[in-house]
Short mmCIF file of C-alpha atoms and ligand atoms in Angstrom, two decimals:
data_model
loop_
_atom_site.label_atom_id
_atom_site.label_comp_id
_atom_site.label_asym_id
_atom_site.label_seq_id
_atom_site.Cartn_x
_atom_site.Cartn_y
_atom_site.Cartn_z
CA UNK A 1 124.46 89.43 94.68
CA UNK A 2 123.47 86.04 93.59
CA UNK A 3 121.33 85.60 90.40
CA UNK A 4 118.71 82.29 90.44
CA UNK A 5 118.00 81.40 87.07
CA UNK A 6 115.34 78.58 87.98
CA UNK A 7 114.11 76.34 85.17
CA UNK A 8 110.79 74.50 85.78
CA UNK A 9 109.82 71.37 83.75
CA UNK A 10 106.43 71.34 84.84
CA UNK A 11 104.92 67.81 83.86
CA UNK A 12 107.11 68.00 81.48
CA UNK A 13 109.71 64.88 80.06
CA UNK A 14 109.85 61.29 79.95
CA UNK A 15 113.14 59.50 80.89
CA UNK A 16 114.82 59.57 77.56
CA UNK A 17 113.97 63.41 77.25
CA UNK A 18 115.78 63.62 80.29
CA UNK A 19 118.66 61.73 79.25
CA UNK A 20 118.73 63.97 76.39
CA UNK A 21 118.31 67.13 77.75
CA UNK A 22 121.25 66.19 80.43
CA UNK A 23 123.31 64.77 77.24
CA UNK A 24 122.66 68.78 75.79
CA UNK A 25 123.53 70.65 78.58
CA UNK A 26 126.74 69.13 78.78
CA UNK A 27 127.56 69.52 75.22
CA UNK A 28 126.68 73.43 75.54
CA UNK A 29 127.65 74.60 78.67
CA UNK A 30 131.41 75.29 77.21
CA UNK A 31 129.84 77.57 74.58
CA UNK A 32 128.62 80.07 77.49
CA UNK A 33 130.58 82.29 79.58
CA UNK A 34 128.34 82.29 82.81
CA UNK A 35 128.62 84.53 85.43
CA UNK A 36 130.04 83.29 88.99
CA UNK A 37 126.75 84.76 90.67
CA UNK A 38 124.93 82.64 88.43
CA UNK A 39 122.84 79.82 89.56
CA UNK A 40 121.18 77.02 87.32
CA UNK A 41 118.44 75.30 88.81
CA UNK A 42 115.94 72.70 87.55
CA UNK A 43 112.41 72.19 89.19
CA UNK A 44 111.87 68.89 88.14
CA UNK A 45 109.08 66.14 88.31
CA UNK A 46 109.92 64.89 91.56
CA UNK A 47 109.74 60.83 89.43
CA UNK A 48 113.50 62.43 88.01
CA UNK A 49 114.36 64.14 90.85
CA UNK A 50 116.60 61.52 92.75
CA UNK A 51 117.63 60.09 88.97
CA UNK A 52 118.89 63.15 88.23
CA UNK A 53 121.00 63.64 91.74
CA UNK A 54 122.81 60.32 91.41
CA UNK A 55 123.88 61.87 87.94
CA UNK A 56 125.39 64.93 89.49
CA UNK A 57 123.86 66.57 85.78
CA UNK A 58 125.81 70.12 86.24
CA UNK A 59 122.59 71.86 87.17
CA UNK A 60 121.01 72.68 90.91
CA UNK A 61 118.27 70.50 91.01
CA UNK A 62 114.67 71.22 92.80
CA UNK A 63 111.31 70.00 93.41
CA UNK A 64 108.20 71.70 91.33
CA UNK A 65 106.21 71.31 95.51
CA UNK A 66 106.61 70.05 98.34
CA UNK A 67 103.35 68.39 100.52
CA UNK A 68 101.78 70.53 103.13
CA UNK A 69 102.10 68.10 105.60
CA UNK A 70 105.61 68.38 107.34
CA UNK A 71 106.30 64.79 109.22
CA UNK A 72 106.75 61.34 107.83
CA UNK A 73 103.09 59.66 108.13
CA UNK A 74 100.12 58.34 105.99
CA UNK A 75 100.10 60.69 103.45
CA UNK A 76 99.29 58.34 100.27
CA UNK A 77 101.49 60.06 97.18
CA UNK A 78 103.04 63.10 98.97
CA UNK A 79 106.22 64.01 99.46
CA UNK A 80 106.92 65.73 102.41
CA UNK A 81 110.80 67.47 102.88
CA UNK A 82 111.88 65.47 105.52
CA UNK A 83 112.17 62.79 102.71
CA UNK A 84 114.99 64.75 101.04
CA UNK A 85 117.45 64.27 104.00
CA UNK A 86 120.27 63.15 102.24
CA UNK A 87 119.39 64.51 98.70
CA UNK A 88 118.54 67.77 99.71
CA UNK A 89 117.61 70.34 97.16
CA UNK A 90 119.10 73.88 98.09
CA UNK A 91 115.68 75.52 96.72
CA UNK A 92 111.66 74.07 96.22
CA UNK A 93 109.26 76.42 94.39
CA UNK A 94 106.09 76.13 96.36
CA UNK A 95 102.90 78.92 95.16
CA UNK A 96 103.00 78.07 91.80
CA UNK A 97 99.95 79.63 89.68
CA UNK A 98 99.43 76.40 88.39
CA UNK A 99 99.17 74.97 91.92
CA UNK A 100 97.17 77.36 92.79
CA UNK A 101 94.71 77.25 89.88
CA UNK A 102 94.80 73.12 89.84
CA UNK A 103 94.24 72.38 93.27
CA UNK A 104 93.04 75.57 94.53
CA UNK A 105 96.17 76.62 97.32
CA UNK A 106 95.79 79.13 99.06
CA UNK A 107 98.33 81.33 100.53
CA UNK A 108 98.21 79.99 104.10
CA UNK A 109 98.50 76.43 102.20
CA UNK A 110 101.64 78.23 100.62
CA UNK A 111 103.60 79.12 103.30
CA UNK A 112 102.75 76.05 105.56
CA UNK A 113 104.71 74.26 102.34
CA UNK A 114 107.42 76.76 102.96
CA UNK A 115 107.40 76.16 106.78
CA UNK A 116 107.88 72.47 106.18
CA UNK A 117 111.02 73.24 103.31
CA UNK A 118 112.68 75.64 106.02
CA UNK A 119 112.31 73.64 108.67
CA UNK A 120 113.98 70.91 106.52
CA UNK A 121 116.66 72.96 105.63
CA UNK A 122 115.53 73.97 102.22
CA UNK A 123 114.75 77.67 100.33
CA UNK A 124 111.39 78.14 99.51
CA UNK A 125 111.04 80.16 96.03
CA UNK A 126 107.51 81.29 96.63
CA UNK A 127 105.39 82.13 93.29
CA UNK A 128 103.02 84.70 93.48
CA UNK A 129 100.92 87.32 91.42
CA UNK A 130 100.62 90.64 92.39
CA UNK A 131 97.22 90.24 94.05
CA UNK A 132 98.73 87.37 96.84
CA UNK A 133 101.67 89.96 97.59
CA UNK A 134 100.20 91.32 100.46
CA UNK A 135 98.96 88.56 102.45
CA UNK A 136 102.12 86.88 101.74
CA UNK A 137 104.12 89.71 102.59
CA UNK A 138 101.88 89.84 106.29
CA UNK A 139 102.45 85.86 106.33
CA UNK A 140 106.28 86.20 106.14
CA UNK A 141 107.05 89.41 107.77
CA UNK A 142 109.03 87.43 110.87
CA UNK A 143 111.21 85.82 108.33
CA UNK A 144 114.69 86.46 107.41
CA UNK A 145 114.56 88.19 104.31
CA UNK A 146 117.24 85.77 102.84
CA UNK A 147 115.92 82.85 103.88
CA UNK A 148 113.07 82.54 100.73
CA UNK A 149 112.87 84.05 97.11
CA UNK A 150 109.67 85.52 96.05
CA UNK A 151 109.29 85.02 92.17
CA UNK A 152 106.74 87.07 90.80
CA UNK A 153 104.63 85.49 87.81
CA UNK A 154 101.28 87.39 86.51
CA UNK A 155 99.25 84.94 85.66
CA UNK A 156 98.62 86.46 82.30
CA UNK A 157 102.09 86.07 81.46
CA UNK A 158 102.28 82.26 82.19
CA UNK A 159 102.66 80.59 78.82
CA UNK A 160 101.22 83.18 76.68
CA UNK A 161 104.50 85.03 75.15
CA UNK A 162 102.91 87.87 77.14
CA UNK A 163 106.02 88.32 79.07
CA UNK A 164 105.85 91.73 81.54
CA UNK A 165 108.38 94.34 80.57
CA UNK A 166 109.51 97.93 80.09
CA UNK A 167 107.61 100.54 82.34
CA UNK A 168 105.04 98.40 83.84
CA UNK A 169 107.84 95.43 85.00
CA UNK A 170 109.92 98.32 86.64
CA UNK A 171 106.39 99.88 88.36
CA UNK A 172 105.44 96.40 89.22
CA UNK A 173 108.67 95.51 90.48
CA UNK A 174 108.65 98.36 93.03
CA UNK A 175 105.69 98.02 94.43
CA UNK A 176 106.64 94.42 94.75
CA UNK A 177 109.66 94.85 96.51
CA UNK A 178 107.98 97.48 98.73
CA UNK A 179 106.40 94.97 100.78
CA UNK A 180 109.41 92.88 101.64
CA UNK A 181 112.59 93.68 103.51
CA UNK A 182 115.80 94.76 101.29
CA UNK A 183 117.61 91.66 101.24
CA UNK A 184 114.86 89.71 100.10
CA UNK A 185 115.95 88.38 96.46
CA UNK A 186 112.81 88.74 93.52
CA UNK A 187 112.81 87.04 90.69
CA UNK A 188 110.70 87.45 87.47
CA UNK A 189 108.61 84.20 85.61
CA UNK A 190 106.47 84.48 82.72
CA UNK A 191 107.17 83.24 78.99
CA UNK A 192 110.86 84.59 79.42
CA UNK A 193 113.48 83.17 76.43
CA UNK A 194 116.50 83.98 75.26
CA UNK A 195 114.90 87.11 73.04
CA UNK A 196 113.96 88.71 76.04
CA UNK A 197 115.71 87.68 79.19
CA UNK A 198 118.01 90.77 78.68
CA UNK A 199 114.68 93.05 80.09
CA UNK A 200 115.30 91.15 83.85
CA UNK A 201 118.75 91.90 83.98
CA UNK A 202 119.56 94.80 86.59
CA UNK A 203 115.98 94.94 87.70
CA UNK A 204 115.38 91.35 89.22
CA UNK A 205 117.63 89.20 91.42
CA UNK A 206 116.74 86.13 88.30
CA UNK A 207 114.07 84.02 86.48
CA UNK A 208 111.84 81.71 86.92
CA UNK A 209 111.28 79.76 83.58
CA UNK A 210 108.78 77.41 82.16
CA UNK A 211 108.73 76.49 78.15
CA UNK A 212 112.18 77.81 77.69
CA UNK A 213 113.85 75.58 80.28
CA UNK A 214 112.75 72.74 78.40
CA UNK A 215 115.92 73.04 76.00
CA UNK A 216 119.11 73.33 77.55
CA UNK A 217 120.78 75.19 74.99
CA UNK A 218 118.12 78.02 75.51
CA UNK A 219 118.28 77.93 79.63
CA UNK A 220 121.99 78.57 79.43
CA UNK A 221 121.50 81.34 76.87
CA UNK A 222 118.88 82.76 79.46
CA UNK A 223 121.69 82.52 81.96
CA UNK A 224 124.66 83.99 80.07
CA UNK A 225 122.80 87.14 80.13
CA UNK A 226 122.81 87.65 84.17
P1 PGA B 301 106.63 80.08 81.09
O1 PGA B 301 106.30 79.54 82.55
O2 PGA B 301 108.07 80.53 81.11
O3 PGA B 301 106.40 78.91 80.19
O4 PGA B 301 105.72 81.23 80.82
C1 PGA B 301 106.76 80.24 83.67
C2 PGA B 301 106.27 79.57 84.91
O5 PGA B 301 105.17 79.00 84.91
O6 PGA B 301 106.99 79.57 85.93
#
């Protein structure tokens, strides 16, 4: 089965960092021996996103969001997926904590975002802590259970080096995965590195990664473990 290791930049980079981060990857990526299930993706500010596709940088690319509204229109400063015809990201993370936290989402605002990404052809990675699983789970029970990844962040392991393991990952995991369809891929997010990405190995379909995906040598360290 496919692994999705999923980098996200956040707000996160000017255009020389990057350049340089690009310039890295390439440099490194002959040091690791990655798996053929492996995928690398970026989330990344959507300002680099079609920079970064004329490069063709060696990495999936994808967008950190996508707008709730689904159709070309007056929308001052969104970007709706329809706009990616031609440049079309194979995943979006919509959900995101941050999101969530920032601009107060909810999870009917979440899965309208995911609508508008399937409906444009695109898999939505949907973030979400253990307390949205539910209603999420009710919101996408008519779905196909391949056609989005859930990737579960607790909060209280976003950015804190708090990351969820051992006893209470596997626990949580189950319950998780309870409430979807088998098929449906999970993924883990929450201060993962290259210490301890060996934990989500076996237990989760990938990651989800913030600070670590920042430096390329680290992301395909993360990788080389799956
Ligand atoms: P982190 O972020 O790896 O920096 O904890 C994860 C996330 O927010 O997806």
């Amino acid at each position: 089965m496919k692994k999705y290791i999923i980098g996200n930049w956040k707000a996160n980079f000017d255009r020389a960092a990057v350049d340089k981060f690009g310039a890295d990857f390439g440099a490194a990526r002959g040091d690791f021996h990655l798996s053929k299930e492996v995928e690398i993706i970026v989330a990344v500010p959507s300002i680099f996103y079609g920079y970064l596709w004329e490069k063709e940088p060696g990495f999936g690319l994808a967008l950190q969001d996508i707008s709730v509204f689904g159709q070309f229109g007056a929308h001052t400063g969104e970007i709706v997926a329809p706009a990616l015809a031609g440049m079309k990201p194979t995943y979006t993370i919509v959900g995101h904590s941050e999101r969530r936290a920032d601009f107060g989402e909810t999870n009917q605002v979440v899965i309208e975002k995911a609508q508008n990404l399937r409906a444009a052809g695109i898999t939505p990675v949907i973030a979400v802590d253990m307390d949205q699983v539910a209603e999420i789970a009710t919101l996408l029970a008519a779905w196909e259970p391949e056609s989005f990844i859930i990737a579960y962040e607790p909060v209280e392991a976003i950015g804190s080096g708090a990351n969820l393991q051992g006893e209470l990952l596997g626990e949580s995991l189950k319950l998780l995965r309870s409430k979807f369809a088998p098929g449906t891929p999970v993924i883990y997010g929450g201060s993962v590195n290259s210490e301890n990405a060996g934990e989500y190995v076996g237990v989760t379909d990938g990651l989800l990664i913030g600070g670590a995906s920042l430096q390329a040598g680290e992301l395909l360290k993360i990788a080389s473990k799956f």
